[in-house]
Short mmCIF file of C-alpha atoms in Angstrom, two decimals:
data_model
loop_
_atom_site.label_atom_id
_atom_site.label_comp_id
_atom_site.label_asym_id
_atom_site.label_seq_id
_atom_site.Cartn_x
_atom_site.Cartn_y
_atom_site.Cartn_z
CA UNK A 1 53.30 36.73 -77.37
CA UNK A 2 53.01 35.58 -80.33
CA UNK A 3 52.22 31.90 -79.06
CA UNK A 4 48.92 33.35 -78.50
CA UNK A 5 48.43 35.28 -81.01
CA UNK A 6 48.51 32.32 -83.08
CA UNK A 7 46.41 30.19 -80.87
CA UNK A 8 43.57 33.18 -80.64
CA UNK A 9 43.36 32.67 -84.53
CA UNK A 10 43.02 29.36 -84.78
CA UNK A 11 40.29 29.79 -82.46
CA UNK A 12 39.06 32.70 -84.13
CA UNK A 13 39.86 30.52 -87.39
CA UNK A 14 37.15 27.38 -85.80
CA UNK A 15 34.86 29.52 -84.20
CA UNK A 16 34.07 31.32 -87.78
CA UNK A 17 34.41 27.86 -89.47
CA UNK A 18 31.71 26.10 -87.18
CA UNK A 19 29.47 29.02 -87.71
CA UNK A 20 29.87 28.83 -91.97
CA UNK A 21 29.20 25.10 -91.39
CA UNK A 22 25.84 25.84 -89.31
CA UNK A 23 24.65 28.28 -91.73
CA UNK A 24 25.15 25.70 -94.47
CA UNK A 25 23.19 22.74 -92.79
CA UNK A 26 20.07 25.53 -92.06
CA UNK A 27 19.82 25.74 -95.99
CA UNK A 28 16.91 24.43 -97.39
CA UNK A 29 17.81 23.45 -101.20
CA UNK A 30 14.24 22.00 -101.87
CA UNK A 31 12.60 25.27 -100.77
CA UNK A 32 15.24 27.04 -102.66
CA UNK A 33 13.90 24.68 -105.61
CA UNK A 34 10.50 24.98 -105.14
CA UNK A 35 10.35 28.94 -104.42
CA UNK A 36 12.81 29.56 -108.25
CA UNK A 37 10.90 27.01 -110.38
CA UNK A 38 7.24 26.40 -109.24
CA UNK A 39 6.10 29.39 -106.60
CA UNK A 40 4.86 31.97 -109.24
CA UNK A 41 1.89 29.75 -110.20
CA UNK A 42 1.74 27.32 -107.20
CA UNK A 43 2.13 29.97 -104.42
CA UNK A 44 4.85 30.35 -102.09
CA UNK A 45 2.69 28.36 -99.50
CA UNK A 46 1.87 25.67 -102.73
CA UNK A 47 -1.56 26.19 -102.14
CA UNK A 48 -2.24 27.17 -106.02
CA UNK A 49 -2.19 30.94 -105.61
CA UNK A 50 0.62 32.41 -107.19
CA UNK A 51 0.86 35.37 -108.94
CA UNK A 52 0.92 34.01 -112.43
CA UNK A 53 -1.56 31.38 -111.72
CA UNK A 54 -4.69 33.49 -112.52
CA UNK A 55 -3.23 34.51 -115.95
CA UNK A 56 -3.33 30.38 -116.71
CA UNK A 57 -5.84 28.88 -118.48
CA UNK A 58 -6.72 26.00 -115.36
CA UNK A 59 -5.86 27.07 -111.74
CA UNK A 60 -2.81 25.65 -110.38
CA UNK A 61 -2.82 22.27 -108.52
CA UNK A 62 -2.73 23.16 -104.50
CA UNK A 63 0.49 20.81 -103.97
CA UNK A 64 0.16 20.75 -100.27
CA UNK A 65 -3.33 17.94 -100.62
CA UNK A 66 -1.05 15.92 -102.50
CA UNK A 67 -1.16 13.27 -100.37
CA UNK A 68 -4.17 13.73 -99.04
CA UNK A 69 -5.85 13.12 -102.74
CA UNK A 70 -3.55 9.86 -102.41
CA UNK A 71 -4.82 7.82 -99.47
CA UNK A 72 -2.24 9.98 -97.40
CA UNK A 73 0.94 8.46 -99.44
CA UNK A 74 2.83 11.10 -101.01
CA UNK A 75 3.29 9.96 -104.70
CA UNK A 76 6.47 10.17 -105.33
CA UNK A 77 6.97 9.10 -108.74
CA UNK A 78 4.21 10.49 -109.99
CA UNK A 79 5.43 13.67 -108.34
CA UNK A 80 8.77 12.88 -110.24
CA UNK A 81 7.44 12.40 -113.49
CA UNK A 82 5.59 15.81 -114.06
CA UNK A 83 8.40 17.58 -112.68
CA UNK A 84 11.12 15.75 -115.06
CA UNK A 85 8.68 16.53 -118.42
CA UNK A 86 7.25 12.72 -118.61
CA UNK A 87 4.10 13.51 -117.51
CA UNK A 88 2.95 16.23 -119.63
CA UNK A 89 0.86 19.26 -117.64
CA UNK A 90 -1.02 21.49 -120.21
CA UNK A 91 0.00 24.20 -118.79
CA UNK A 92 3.74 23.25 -117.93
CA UNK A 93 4.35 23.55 -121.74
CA UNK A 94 5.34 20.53 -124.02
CA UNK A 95 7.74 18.22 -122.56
CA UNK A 96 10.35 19.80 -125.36
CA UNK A 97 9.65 23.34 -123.77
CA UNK A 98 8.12 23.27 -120.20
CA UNK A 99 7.59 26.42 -118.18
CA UNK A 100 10.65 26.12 -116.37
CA UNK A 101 13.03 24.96 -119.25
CA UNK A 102 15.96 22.48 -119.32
CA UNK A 103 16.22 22.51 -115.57
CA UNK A 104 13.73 19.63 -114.23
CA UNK A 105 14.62 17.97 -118.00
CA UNK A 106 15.02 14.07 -118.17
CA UNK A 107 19.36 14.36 -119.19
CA UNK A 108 19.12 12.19 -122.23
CA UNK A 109 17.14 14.89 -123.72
CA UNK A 110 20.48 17.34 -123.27
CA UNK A 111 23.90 17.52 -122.56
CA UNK A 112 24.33 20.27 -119.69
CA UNK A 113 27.99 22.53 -120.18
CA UNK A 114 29.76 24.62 -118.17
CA UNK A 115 28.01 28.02 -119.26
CA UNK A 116 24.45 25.82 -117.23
CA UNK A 117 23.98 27.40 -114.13
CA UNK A 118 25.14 24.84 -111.83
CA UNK A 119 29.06 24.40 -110.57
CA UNK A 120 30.79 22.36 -113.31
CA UNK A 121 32.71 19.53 -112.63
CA UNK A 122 34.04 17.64 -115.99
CA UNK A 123 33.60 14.86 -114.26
CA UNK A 124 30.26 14.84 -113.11
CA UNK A 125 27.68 13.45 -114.42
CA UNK A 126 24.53 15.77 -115.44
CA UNK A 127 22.03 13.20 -115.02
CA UNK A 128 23.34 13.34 -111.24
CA UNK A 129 22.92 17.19 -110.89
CA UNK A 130 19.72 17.09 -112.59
CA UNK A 131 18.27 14.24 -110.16
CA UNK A 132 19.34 16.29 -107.09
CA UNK A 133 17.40 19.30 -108.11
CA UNK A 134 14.19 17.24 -108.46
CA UNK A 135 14.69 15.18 -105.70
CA UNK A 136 14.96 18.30 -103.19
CA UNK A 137 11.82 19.85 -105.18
CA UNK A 138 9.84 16.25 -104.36
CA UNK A 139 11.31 16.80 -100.40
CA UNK A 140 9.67 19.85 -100.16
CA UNK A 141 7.08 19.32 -101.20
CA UNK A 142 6.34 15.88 -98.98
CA UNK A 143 7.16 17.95 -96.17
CA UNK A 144 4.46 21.00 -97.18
CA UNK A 145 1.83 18.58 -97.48
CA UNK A 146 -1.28 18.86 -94.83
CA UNK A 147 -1.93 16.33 -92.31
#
């Protein structure tokens, strides 16, 4: 009896595992990205019309015609560059302070510590973590953009 007790729970045990693991791979990190840090003036849909964007001076860009306004090549770096601070936005703040704060920030400008809101690993380097977030936001937004 208790032979198969213990081989019901390891099968319980996979069953429950393989189904944590599935959930994990249908997480989308760049939409996770995009919806925290750029939806309340972009728009959920990136089309320009979020909720804060009419209280801005110039309308928000409409991110999904991206590539469109680029010979149908999704700029990349340029994408890169306004997200990280480089490319300064008027109304993304000053690349010391943009709307969205140290998150998207280029690491040499800051050391990150383990109250940031990201898992800590000593380790680690922040540059790394950093990269990541703005890679998944670029992602996202190359797969948003109309055909």
């Amino acid at each position: 009896m208790e032979k198969a007790a213990f081989k019901w729970a390891i099968i319980a045990s996979a069953v429950i595992g393989f189904g944590a693991c599935a959930l994990a791979q249908d997480i989308d990190v760049g939409k996770i990205e995009y919806l925290s840090s750029c939806a309340a003036c972009h728009g959920a849909d990136g089309k320009g019309k979020g909720p804060f964007g009419a209280a801005l001076k110039s309308a928000p860009t409409d991110l999904t015609v991206l590539s469109k306004k680029n010979n149908g090549v999704f700029p990349v770096n340029a994408v890169y560059e306004v997200v990280d601070g480089r490319t300064a936005i008027g109304s993304h703040g000053t690349r010391e302070m943009p709307i969205w704060g140290y998150r998207y920030r280029p690491p040499e400008a800051y050391r990150l510590k383990q109250a940031d809101d990201y898992v800590y690993s000593p380790p680690a380097s922040p540059e790394g973590v950093v990269h990541g977030r703005i890679l998944a936001v670029i992602d996202y937004l190359n797969r948003i953009q109309e055909k």
